PDB file of C-alpha atoms in Angstrom:
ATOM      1  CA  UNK W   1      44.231  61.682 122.918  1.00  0.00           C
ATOM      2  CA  UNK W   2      45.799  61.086 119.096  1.00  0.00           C
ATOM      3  CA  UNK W   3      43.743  63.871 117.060  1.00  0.00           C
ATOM      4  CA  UNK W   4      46.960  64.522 114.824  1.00  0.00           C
ATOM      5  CA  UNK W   5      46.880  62.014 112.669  1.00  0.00           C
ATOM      6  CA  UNK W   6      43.843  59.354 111.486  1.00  0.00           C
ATOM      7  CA  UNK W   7      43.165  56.818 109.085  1.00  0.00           C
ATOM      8  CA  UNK W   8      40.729  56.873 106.678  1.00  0.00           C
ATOM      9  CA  UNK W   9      39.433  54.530 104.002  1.00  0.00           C
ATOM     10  CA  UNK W  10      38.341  56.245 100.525  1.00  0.00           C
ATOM     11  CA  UNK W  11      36.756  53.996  97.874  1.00  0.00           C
ATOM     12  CA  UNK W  12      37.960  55.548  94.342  1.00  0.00           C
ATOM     13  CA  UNK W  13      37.282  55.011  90.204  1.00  0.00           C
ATOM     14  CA  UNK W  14      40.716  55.049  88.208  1.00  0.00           C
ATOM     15  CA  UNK W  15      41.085  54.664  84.979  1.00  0.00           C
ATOM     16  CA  UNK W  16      44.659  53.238  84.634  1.00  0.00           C
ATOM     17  CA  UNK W  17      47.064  52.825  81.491  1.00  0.00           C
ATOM     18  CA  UNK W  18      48.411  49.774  81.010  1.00  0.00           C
ATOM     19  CA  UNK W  19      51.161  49.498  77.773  1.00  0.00           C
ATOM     20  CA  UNK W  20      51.134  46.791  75.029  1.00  0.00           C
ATOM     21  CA  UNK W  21      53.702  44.714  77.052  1.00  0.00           C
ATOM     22  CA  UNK W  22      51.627  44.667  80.346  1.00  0.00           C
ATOM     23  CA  UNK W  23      48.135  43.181  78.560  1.00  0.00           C
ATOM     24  CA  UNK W  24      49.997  39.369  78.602  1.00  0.00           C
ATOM     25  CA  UNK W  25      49.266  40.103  82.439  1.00  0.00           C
ATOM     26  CA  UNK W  26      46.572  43.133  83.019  1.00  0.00           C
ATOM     27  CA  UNK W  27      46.463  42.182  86.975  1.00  0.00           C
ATOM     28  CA  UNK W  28      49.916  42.484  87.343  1.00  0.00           C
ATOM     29  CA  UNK W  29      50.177  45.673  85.525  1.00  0.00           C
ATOM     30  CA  UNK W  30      47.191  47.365  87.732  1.00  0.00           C
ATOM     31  CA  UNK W  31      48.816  46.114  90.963  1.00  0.00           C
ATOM     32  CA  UNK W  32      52.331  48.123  89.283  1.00  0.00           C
ATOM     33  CA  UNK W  33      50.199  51.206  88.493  1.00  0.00           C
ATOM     34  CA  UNK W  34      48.728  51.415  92.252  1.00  0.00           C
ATOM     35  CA  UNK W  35      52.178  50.499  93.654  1.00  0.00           C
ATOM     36  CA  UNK W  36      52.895  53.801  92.615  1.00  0.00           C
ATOM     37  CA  UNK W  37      50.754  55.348  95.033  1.00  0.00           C
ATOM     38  CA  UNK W  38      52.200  53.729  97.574  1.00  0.00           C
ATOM     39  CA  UNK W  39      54.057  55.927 100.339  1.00  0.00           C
ATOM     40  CA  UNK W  40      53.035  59.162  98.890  1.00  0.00           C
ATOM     41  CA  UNK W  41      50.972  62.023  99.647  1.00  0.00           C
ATOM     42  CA  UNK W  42      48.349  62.559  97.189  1.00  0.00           C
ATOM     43  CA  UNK W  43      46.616  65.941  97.293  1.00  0.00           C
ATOM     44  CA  UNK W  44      43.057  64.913  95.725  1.00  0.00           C
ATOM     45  CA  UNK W  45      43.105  62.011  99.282  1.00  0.00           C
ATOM     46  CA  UNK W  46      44.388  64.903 101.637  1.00  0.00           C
ATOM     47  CA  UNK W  47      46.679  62.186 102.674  1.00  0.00           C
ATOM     48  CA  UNK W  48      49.750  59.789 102.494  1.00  0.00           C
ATOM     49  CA  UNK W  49      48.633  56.606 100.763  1.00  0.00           C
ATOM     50  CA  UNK W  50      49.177  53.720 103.338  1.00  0.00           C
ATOM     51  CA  UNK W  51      48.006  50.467 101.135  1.00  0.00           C
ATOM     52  CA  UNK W  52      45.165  49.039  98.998  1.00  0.00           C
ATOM     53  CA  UNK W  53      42.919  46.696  99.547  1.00  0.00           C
ATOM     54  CA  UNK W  54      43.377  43.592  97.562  1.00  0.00           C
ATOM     55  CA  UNK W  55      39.402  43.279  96.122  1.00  0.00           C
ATOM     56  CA  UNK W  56      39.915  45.477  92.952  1.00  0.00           C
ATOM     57  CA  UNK W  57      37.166  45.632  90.418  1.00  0.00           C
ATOM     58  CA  UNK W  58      37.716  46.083  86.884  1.00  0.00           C
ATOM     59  CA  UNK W  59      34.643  48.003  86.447  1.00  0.00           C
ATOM     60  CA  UNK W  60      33.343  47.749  82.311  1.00  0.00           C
ATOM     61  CA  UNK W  61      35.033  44.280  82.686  1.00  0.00           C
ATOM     62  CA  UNK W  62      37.763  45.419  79.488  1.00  0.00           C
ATOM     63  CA  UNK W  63      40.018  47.932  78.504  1.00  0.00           C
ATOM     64  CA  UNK W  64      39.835  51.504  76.427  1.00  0.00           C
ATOM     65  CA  UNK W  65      42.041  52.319  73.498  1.00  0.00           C
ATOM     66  CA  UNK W  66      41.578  55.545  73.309  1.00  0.00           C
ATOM     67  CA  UNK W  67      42.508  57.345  69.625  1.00  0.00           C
ATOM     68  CA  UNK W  68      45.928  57.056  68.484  1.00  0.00           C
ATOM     69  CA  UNK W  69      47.336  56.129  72.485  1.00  0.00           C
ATOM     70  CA  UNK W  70      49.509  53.151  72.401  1.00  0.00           C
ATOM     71  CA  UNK W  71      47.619  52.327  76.042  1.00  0.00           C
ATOM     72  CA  UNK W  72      44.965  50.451  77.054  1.00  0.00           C
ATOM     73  CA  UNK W  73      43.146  52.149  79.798  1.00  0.00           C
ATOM     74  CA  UNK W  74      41.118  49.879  82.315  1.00  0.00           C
ATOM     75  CA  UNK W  75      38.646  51.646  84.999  1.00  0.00           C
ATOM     76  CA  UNK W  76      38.991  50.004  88.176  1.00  0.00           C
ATOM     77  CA  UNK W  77      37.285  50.671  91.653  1.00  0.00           C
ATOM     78  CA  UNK W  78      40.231  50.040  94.416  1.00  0.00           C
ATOM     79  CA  UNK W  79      40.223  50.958  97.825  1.00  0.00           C
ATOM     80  CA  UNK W  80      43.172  52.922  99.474  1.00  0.00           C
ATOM     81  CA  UNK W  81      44.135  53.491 103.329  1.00  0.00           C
ATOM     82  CA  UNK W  82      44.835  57.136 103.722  1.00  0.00           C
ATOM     83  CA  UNK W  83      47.145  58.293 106.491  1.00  0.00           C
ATOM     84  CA  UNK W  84      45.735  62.108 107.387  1.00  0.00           C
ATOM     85  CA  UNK W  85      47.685  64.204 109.149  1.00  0.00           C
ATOM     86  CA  UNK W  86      46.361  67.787 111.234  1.00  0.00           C
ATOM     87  CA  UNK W  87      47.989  70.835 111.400  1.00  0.00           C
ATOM     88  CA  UNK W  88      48.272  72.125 115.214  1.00  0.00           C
ATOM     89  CA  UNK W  89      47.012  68.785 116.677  1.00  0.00           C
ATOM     90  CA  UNK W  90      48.616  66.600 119.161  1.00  0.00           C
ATOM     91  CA  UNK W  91      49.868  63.023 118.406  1.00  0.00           C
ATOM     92  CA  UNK W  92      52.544  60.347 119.771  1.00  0.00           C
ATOM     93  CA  UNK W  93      55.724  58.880 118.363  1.00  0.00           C
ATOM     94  CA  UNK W  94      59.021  56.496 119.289  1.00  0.00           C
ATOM     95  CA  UNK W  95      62.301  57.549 119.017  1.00  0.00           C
ATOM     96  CA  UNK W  96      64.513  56.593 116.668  1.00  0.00           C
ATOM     97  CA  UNK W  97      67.033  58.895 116.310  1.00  0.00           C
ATOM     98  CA  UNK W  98      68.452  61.750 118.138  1.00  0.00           C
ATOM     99  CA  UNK W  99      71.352  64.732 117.486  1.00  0.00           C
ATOM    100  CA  UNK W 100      72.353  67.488 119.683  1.00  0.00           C
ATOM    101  CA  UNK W 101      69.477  69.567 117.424  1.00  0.00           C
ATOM    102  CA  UNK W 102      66.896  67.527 116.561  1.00  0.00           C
ATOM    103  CA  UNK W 103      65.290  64.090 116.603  1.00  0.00           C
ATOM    104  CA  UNK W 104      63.450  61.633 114.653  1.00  0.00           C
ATOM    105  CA  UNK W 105      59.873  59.942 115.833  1.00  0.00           C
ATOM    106  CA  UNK W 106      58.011  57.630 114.428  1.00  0.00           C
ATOM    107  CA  UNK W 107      54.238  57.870 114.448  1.00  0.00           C
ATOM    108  CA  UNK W 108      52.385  54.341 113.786  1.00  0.00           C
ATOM    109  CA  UNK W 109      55.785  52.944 112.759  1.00  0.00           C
ATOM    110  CA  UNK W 110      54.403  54.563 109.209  1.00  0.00           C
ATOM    111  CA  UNK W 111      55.648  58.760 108.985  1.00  0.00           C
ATOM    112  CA  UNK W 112      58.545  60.021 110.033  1.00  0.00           C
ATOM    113  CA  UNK W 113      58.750  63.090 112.508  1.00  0.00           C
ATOM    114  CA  UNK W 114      61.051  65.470 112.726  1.00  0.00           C
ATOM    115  CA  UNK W 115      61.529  67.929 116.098  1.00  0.00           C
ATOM    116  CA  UNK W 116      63.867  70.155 116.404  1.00  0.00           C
ATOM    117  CA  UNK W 117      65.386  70.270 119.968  1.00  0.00           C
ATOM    118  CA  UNK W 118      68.330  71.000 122.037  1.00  0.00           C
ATOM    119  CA  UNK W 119      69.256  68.742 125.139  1.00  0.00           C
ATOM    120  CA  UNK W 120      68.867  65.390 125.796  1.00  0.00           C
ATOM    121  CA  UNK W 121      65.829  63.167 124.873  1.00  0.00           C
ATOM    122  CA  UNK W 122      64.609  59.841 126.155  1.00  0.00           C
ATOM    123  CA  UNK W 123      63.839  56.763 124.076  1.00  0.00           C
ATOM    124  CA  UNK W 124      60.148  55.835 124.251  1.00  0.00           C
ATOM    125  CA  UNK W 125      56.639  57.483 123.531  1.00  0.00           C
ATOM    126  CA  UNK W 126      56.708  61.150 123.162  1.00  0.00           C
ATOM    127  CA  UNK W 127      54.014  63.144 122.562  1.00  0.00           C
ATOM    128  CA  UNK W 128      54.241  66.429 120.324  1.00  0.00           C
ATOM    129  CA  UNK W 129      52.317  69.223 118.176  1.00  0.00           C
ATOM    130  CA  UNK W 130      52.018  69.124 114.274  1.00  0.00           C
ATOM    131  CA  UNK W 131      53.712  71.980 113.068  1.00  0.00           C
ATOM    132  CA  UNK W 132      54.177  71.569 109.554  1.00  0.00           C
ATOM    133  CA  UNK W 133      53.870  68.649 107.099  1.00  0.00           C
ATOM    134  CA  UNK W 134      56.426  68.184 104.164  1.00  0.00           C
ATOM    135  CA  UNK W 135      54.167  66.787 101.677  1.00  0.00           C
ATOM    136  CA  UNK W 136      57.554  65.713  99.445  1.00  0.00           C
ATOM    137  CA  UNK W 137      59.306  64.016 101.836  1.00  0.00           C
ATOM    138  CA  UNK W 138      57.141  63.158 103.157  1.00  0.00           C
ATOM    139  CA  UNK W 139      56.873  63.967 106.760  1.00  0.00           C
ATOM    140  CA  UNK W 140      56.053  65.716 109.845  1.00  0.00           C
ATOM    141  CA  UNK W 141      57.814  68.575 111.378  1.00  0.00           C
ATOM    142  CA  UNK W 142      56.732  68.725 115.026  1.00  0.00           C
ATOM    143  CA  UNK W 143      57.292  70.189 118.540  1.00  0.00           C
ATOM    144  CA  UNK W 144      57.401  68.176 121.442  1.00  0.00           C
ATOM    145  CA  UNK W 145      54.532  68.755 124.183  1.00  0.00           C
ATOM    146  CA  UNK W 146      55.873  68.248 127.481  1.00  0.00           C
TER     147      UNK W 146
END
């Protein structure tokens, strides 16, 4: 049983800047702005942003300038799949790497793991505890489960 880490989809509103340059292509500039989201754990989500979906609305159907702001600001509704992650919950990961102190999982072939350890350690599945989650990084810092 994986309850350590699910994937969730949340359905959002952004209102995203887009400079003078990018309005020769305003879908190309949106797909640059959520690019950015891309890999990262974003608080508001509770998660690490996996991917969008490709069906983006531009919602009033045109863009904002908003006082003196050299942007044009275009609310879009955009889907994103959210990697979530659970403190003192099982899950499963491959080995990638090991040292003689610690190794390196990955779970879904998406977040890294990290498990401190002495010893040696098979290649293939291992399953482990969540023990901490570097949000920067970011990544997991586990314990495995024998």
């Amino acid at each position: 049983m994986n309850d350590g880490i699910s994937f969730q989809k949340v359905e959002v509103l952004l209102r995203i800047p887009l400079l003078p340059a990018q309005l020769a292509n305003i879908s190309e500039g949106i797909f640059a702005f959520l690019n950015l989201f891309l890999g990262e754990y974003i608080k508001q989500f509770k998660g690490l942003v996996i991917c969008y979906s490709e069906e983006i609305a531009l919602v009033d159907g045109e863009g904002v300038v908003i006082g003196g702001d050299p942007r044009t600001y275009f609310k879009v509704k955009v889907e994103f799949l959210i990697l979530k992650m659970f403190l003192h919950k099982v899950s499963y990961g491959y080995l990638e790497s090991a040292t003689e102190t610690e190794c390196e999982l990955s779970s879904f072939g998406v977040i890294a793991v990290r498990i401190p350890h002495t010893g040696p350690v098979a290649s293939g599945l291992h399953k482990y505890m969540i023990k901490d989650i570097d949000i920067k990084t970011p990544r997991i810092i586990g314990a495995f489960i024998e």
